PDB file of C-alpha atoms in Angstrom:
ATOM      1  CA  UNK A 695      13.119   8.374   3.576  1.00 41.00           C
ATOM      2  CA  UNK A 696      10.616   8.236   5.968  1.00 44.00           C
ATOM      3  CA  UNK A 697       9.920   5.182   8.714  1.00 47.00           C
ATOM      4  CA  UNK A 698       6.985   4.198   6.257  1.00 49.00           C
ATOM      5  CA  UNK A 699       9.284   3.748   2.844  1.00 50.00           C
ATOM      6  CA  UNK A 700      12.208   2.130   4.862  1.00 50.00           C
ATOM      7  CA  UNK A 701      14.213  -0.292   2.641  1.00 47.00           C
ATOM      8  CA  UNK A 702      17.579  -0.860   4.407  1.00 47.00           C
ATOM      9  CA  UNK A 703      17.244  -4.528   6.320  1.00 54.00           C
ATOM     10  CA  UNK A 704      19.226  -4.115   9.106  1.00 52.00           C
ATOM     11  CA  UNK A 705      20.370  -1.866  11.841  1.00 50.00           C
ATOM     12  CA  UNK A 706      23.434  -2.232  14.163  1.00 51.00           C
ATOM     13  CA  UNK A 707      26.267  -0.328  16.220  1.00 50.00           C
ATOM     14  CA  UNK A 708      29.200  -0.746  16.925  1.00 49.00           C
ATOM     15  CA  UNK A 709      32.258  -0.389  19.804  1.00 50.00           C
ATOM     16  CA  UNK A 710      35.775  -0.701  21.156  1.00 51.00           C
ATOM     17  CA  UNK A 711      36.023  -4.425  22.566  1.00 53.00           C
ATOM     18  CA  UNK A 712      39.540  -6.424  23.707  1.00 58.00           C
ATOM     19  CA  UNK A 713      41.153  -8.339  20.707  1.00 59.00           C
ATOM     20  CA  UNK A 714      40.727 -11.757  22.324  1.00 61.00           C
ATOM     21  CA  UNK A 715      36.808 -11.393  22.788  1.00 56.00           C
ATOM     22  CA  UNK A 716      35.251 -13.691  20.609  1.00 61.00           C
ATOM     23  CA  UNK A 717      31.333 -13.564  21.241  1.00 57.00           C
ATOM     24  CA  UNK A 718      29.619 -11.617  18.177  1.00 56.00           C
ATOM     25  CA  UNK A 719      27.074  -9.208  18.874  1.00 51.00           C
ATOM     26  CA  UNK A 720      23.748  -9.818  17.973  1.00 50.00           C
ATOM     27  CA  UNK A 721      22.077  -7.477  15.214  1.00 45.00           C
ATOM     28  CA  UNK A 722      18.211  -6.871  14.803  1.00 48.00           C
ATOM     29  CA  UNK A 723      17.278  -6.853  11.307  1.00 59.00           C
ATOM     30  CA  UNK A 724      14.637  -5.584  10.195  1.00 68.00           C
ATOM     31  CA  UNK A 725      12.180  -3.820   7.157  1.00 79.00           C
ATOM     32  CA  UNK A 726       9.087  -2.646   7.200  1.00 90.00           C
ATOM     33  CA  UNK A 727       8.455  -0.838   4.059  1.00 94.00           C
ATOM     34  CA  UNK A 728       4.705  -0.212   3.481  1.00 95.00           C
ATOM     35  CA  UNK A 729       5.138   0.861  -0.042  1.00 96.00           C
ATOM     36  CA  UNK A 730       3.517  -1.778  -2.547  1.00 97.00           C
ATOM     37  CA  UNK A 731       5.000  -2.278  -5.567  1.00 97.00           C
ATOM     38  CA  UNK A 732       2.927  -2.711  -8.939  1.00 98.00           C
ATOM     39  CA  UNK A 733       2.756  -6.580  -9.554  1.00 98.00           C
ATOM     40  CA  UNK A 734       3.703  -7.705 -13.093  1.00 98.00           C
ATOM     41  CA  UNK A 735       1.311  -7.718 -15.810  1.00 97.00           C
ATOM     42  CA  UNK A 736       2.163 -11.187 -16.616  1.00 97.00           C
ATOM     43  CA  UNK A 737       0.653 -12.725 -13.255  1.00 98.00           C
ATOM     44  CA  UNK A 738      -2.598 -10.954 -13.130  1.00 98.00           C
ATOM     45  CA  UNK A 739      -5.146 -13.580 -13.397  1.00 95.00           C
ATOM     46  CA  UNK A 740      -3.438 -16.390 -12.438  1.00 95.00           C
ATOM     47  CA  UNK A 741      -3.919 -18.182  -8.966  1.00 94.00           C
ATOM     48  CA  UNK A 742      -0.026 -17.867  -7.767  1.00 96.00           C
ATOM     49  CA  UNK A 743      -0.553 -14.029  -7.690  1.00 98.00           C
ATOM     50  CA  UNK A 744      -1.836 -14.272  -4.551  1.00 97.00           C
ATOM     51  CA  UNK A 745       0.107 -17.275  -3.177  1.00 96.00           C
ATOM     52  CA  UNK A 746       2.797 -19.268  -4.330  1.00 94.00           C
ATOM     53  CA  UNK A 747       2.033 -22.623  -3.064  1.00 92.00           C
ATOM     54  CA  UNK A 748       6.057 -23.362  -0.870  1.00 92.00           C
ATOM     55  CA  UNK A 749       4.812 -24.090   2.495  1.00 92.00           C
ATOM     56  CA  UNK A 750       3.990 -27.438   3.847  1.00 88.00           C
ATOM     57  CA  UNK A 751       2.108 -26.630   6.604  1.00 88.00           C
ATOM     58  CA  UNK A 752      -0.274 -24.172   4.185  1.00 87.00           C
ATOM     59  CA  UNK A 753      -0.561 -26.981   1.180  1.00 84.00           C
ATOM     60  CA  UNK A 754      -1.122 -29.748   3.903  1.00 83.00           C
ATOM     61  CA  UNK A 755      -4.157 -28.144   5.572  1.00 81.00           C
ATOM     62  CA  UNK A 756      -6.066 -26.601   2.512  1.00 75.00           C
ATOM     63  CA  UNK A 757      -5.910 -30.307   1.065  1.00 73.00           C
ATOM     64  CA  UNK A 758      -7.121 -31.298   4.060  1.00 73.00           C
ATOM     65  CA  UNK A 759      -9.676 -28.863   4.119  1.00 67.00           C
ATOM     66  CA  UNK A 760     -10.499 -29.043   0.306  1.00 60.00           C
ATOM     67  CA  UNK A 761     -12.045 -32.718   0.826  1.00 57.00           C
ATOM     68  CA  UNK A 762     -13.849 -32.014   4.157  1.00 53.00           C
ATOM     69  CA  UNK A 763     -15.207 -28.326   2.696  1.00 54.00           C
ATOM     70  CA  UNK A 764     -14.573 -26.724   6.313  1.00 57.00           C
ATOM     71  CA  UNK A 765     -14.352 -23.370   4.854  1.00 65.00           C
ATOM     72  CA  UNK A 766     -14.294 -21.814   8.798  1.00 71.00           C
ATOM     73  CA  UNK A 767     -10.860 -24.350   9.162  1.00 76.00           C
ATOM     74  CA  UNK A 768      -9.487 -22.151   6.128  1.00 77.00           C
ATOM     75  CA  UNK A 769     -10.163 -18.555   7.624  1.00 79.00           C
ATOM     76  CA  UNK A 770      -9.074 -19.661  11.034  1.00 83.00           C
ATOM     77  CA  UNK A 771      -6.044 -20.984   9.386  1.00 87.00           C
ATOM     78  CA  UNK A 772      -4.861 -18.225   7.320  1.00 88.00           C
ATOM     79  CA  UNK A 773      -5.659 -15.697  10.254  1.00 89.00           C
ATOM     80  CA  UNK A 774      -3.468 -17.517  12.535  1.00 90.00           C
ATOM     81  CA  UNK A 775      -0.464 -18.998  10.488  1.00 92.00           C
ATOM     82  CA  UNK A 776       2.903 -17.507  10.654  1.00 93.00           C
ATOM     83  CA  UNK A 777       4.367 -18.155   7.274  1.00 94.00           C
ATOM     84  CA  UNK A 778       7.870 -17.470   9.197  1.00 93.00           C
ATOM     85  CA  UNK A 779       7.845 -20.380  10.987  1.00 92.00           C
ATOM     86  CA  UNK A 780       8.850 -22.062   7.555  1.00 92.00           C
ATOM     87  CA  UNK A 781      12.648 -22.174   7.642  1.00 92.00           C
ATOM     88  CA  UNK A 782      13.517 -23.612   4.496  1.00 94.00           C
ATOM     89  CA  UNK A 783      10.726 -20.959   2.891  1.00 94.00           C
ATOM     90  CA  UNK A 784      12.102 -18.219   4.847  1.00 93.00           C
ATOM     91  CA  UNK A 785      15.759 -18.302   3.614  1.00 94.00           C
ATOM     92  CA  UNK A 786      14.695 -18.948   0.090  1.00 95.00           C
ATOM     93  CA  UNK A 787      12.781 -15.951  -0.166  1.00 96.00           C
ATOM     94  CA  UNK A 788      15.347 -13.857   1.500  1.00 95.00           C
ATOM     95  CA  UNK A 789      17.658 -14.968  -0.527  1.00 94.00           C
ATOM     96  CA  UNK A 790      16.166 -13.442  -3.342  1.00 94.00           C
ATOM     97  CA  UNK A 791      15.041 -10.457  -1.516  1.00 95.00           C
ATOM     98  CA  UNK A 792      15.535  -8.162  -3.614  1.00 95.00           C
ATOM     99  CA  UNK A 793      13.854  -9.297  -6.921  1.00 96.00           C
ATOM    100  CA  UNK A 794      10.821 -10.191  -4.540  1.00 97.00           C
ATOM    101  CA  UNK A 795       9.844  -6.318  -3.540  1.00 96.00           C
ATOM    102  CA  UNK A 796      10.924  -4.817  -6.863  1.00 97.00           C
ATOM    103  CA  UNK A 797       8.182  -3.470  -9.145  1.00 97.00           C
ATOM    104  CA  UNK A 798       6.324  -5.703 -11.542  1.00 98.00           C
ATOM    105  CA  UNK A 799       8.525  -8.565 -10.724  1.00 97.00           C
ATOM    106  CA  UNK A 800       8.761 -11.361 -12.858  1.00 97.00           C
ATOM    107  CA  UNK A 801      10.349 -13.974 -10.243  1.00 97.00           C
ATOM    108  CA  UNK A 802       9.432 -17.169 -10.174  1.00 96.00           C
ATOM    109  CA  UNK A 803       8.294 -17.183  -6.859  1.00 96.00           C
ATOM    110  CA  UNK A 804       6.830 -13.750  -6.778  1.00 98.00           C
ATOM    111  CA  UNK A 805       3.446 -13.378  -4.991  1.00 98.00           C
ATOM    112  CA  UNK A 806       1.588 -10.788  -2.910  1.00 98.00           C
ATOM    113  CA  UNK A 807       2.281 -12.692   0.067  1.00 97.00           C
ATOM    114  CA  UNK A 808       5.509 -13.622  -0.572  1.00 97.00           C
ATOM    115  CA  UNK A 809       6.063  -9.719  -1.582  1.00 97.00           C
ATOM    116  CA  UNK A 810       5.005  -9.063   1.892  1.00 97.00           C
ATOM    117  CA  UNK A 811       6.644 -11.069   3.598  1.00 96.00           C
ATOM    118  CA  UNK A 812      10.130  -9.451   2.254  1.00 96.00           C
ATOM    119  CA  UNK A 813       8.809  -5.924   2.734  1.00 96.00           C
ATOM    120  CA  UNK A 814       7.901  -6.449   6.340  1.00 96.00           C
ATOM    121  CA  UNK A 815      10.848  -8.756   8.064  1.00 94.00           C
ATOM    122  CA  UNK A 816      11.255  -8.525  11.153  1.00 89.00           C
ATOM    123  CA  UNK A 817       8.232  -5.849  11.930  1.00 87.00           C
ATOM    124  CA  UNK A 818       5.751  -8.182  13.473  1.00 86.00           C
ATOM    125  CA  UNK A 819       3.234  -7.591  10.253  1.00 93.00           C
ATOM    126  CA  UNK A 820       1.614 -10.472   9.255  1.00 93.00           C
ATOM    127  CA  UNK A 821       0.638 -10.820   5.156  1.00 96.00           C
ATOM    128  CA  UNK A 822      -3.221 -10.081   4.860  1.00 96.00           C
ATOM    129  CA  UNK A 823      -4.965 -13.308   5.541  1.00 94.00           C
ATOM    130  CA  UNK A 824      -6.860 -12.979   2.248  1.00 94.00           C
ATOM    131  CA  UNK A 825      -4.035 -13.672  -0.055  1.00 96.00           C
ATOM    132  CA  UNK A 826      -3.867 -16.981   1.304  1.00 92.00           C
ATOM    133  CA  UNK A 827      -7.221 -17.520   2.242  1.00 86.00           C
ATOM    134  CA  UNK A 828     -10.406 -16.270  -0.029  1.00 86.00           C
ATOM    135  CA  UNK A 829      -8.061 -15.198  -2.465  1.00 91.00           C
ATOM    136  CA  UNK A 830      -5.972 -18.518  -3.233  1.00 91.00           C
ATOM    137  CA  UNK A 831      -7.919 -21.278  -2.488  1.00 85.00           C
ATOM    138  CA  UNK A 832     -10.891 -19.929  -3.967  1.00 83.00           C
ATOM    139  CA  UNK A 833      -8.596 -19.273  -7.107  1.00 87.00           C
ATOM    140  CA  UNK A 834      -7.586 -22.592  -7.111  1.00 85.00           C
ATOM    141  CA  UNK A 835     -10.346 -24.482  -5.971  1.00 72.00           C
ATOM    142  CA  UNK A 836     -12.723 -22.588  -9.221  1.00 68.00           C
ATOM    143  CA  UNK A 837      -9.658 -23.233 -11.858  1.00 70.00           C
ATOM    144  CA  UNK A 838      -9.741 -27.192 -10.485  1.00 76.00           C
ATOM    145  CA  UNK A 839     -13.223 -28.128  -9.900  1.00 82.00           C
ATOM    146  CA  UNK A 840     -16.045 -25.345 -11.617  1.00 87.00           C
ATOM    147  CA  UNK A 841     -13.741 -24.516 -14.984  1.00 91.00           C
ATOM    148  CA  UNK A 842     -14.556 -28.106 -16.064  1.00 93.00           C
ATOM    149  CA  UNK A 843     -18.153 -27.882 -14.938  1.00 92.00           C
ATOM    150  CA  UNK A 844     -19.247 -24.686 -17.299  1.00 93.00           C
ATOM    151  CA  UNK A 845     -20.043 -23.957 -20.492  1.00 95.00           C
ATOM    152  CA  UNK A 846     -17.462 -22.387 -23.045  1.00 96.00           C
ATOM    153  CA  UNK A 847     -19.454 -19.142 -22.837  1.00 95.00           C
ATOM    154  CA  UNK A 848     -18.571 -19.932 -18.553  1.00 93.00           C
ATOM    155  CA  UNK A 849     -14.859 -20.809 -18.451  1.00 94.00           C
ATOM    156  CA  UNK A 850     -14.275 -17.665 -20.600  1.00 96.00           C
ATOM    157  CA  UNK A 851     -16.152 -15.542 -17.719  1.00 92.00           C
ATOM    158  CA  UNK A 852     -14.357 -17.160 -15.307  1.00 92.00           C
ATOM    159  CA  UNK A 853     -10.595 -16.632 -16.553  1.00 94.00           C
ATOM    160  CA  UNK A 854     -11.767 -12.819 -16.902  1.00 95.00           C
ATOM    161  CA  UNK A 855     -13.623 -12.257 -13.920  1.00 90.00           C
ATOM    162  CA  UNK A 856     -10.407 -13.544 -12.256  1.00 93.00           C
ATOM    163  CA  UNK A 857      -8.087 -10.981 -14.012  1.00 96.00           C
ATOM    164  CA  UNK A 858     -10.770  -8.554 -13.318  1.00 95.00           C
ATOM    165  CA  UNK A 859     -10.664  -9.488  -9.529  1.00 93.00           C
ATOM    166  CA  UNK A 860      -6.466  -9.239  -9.420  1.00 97.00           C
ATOM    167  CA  UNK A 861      -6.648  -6.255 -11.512  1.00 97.00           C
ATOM    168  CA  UNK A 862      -8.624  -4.579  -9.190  1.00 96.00           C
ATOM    169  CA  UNK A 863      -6.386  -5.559  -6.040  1.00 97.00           C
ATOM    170  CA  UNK A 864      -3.782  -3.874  -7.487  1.00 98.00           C
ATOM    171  CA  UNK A 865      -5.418  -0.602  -8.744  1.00 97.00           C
ATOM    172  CA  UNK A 866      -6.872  -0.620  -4.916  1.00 98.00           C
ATOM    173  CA  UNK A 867      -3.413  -0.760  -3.542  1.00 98.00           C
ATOM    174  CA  UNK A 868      -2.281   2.029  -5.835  1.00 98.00           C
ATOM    175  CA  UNK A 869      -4.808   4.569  -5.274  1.00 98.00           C
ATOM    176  CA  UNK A 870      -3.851   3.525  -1.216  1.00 98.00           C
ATOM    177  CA  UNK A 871      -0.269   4.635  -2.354  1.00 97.00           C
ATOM    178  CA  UNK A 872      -1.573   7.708  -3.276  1.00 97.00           C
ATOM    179  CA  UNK A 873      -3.886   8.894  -0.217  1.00 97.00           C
ATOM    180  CA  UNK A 874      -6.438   8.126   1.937  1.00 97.00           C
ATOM    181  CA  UNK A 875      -9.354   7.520  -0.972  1.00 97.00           C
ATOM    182  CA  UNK A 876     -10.107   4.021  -2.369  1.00 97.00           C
ATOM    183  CA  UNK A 877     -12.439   4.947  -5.244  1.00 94.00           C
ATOM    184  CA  UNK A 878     -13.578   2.106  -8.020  1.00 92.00           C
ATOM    185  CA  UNK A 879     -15.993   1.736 -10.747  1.00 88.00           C
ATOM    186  CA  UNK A 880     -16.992  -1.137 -12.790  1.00 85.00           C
ATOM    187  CA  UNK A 881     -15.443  -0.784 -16.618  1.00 83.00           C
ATOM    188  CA  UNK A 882     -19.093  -0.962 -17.488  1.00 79.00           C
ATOM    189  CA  UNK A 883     -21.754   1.706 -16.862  1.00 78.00           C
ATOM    190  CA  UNK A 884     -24.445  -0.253 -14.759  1.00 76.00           C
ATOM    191  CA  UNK A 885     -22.133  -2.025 -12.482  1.00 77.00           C
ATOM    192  CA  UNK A 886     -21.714  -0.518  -9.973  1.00 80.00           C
ATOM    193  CA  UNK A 887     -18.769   1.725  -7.726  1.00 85.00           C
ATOM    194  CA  UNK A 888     -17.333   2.056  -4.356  1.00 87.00           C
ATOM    195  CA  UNK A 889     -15.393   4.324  -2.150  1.00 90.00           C
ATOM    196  CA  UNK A 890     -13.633   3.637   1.193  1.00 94.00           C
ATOM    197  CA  UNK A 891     -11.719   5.576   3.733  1.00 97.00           C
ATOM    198  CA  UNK A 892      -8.396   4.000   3.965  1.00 97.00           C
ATOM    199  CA  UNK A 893      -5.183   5.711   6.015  1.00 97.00           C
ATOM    200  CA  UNK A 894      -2.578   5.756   3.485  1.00 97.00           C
ATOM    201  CA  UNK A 895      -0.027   3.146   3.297  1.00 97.00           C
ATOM    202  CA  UNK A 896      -2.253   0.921   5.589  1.00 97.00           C
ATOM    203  CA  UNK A 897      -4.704  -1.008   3.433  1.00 97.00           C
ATOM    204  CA  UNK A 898      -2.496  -4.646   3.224  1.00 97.00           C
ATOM    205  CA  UNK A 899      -1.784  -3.706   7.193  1.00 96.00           C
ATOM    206  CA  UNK A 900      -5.322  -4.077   8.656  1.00 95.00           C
ATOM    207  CA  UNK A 901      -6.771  -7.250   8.034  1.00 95.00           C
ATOM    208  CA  UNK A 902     -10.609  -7.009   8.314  1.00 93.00           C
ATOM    209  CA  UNK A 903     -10.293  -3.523   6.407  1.00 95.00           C
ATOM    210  CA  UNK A 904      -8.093  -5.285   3.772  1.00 96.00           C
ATOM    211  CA  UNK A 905     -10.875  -8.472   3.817  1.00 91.00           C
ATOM    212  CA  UNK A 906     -13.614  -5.811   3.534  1.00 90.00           C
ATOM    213  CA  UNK A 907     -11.749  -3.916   0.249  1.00 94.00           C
ATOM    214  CA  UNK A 908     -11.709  -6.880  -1.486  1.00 92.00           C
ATOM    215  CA  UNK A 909     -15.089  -8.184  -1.064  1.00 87.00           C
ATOM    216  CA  UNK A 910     -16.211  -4.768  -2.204  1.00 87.00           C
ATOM    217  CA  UNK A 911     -14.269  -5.287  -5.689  1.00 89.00           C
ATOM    218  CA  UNK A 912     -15.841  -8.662  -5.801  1.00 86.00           C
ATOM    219  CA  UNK A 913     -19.090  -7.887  -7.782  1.00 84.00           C
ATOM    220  CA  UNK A 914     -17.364  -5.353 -10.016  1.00 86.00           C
ATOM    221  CA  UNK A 915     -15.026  -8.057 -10.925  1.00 88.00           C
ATOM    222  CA  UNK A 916     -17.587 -11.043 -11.947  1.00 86.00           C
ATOM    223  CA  UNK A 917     -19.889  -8.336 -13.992  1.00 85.00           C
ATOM    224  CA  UNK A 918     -17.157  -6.659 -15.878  1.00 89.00           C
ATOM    225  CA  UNK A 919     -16.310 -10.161 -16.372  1.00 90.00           C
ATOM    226  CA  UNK A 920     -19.605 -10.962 -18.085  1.00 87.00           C
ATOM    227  CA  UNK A 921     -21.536 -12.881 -15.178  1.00 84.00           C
ATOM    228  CA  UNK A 922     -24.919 -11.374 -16.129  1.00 81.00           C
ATOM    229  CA  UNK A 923     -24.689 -12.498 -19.762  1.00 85.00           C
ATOM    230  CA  UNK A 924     -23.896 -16.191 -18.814  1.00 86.00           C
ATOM    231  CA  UNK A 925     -26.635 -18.856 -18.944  1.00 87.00           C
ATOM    232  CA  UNK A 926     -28.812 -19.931 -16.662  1.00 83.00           C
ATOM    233  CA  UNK A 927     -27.047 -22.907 -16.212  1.00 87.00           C
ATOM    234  CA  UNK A 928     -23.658 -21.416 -15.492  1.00 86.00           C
ATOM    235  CA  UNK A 929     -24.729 -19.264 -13.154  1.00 82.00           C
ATOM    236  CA  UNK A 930     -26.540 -22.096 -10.890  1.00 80.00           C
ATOM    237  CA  UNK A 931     -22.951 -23.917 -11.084  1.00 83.00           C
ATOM    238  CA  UNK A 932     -21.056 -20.940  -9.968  1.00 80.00           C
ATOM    239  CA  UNK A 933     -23.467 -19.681  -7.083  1.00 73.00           C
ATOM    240  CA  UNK A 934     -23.225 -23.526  -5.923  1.00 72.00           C
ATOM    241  CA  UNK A 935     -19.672 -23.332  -5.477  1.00 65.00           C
ATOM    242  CA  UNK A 936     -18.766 -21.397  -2.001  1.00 55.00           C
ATOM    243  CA  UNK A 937     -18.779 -23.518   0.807  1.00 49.00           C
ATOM    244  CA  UNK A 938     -21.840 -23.270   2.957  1.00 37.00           C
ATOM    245  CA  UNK A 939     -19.876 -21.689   5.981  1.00 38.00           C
ATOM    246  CA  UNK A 940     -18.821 -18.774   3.846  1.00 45.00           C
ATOM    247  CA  UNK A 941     -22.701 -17.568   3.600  1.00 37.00           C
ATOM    248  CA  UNK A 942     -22.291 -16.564   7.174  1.00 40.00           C
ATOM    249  CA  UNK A 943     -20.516 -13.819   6.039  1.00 48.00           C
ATOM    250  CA  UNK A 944     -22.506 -10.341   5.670  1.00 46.00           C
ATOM    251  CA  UNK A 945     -19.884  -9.599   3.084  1.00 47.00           C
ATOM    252  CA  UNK A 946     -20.715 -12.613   0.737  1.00 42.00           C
ATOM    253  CA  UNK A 947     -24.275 -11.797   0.775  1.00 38.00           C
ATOM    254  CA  UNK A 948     -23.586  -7.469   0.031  1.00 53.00           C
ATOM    255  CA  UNK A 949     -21.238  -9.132  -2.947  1.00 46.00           C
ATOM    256  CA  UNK A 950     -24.382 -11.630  -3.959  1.00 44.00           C
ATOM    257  CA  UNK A 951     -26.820  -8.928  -3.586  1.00 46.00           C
ATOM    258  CA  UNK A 952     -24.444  -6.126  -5.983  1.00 50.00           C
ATOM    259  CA  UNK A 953     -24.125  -8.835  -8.685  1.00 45.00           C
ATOM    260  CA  UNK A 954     -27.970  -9.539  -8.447  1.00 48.00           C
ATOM    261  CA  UNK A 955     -28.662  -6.508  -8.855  1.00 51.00           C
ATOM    262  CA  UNK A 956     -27.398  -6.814 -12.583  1.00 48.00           C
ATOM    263  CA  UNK A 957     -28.165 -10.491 -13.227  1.00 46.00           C
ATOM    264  CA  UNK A 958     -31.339 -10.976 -12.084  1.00 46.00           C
ATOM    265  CA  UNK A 959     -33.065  -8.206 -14.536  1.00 49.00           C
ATOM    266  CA  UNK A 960     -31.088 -10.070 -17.256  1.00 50.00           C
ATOM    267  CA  UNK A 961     -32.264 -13.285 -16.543  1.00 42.00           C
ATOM    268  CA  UNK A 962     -35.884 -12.233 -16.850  1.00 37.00           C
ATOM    269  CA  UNK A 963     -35.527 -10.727 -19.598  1.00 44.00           C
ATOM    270  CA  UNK A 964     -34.268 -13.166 -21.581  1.00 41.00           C
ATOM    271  CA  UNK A 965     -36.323 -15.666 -19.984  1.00 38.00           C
ATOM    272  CA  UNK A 966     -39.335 -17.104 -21.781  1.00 37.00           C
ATOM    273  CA  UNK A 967     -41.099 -18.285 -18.507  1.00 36.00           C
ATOM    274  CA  UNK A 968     -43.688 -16.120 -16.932  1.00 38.00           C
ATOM    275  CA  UNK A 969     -42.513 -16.522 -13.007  1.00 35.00           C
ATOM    276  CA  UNK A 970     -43.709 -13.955 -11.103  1.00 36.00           C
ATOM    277  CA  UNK A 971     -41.659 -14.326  -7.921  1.00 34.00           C
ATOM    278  CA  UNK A 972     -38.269 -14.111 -10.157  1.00 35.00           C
ATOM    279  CA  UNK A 973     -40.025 -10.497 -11.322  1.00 38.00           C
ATOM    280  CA  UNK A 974     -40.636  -9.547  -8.204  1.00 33.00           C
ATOM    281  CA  UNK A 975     -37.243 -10.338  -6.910  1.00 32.00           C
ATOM    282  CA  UNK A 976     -35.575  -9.027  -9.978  1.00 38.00           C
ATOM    283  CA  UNK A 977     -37.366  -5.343  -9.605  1.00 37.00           C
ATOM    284  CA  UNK A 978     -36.597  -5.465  -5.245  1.00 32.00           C
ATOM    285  CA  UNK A 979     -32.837  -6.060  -6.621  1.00 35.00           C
ATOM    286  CA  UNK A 980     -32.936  -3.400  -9.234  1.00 41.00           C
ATOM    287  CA  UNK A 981     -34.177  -0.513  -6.992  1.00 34.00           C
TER     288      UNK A 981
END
């Protein structure tokens, strides 16, 4: 196979020594197989699929961060953490190697990151910072502190919009698999679609591009998840929920603006209030 499908971990040579040496040579292991398996149907939509919570150093600064809401401490984090460093994590994985990178994996650690992590050892290739970052603490942080706060009609959006959002990760990183063309549509007409130029095999391998796919599946997720048929109500909740910092983003706003562009119409029409700004607004969106 070629350099990008590798899935031998290790390399080494060997030669003609005296019987009485007794210094081992040293032998670089190492796998970088950019091939991404299909994830298990079992985890989609549930927080661990991006992360499974096992390091210290991770758990102990998102709980830090989680009561102080410095959402820039989170990216800066995740974009600078080398999951490596964790010994105890390391060997455990490794360990189980093999059940980690096969497809749809049903082991119990199993996560995108983790999966990673055992495809690239030794390579230098860091996990994309999302998996940790955007993707599982905003996972987590929803399922703990808005699930509580909505409406029945809300928590039901909210446990599909987050299958929708994990289902769409993976169909991304298929069609990657398969060429250079990311192409996506919302499962209903009205909700929009995407394309991006991607070099094969290299989505999960460029960070920013990676950040920037999934921020474009974003708005297809939370409408074919039902966001523009939730109340009033729900919706204030839920676009009160990012942290402050993360509107600094251009790429939270193109995600707000997409999903307005479906919401807003909805809202005034089923709205019995004669508010002429929300009109306005709602016909700028829908253009």
């Amino acid at each position: 196979m070629g350099d990008k499908q590798g899935t031998v971990l290790g390399t080494g040579t060997a030669m003609l020594t005296p019987s009485g040496y007794q210094v081992r040579p040293k032998v670089a292991l190492s796998s970088c197989n950019r091939i991404v398996p299909p994830a298990a149907a079992s985890i989609i939509g549930k927080c661990p699929y991006y992360y499974q919570p096992l390091h210290g150093e991770y758990l102990e600064t998102v709980e830090k961060v989680s009561v102080s809401s410095a959402w820039e401490t989170v990216k800066a984090f995740a974009t600078s953490w080398d999951p490596w460093k964790d010994k105890e994590v390391a060997r455990r994985l490794l360990r189980r190697r093999e059940q980690l990178i096969a497809p749809e994996s049903t082991d119990s650690d199993w996560s995108r990151h983790g999966n990673f992590m055992m495809r690239h050892v030794g390579c230098e290739h860091k996990p994309p910072s999302y998996y940790v970052s955007y993707g599982y603490y905003y996972c987590s942080t929803y399922g703990a502190k808005l699930y509580p706060k909505l409406s029945p009609e809300g928590q039901a959006w909210l446990q599909k919009a987050r299958w929708h959002l994990q289902k769409n990760m993976e169909d991304g990183l298929n069609k990657n698999m398969m060429g250079d063309l990311i192409r996506m549509s919302s499962q209903k007409p009205g909700n929009g679609s995407f394309k991006m130029m991607v070099p094969q095999y290299e989505l999960e391998l460029d960070d920013d591009m990676f950040k920037a796919f999934a921020f474009r599946t974003h708005p297809l997720a939370y409408l074919d998840g039902g966001l523009a048929d939730l109340p009033v109500s729900d919706l204030a909740k839920i676009t009160a929920q990012p942290n402050i910092q993360e509107w600094g983003d251009a790429r939270t706003w193109e995600q707000a603006v997409d999903s307005g562009k479906v919401v807003l119409p909805n809202m005034i029409n089923r709205s019995d209030m004669d508010d002429p700004v929300g009109k306005a607004l709602g016909r700028l969106l829908a253009k």
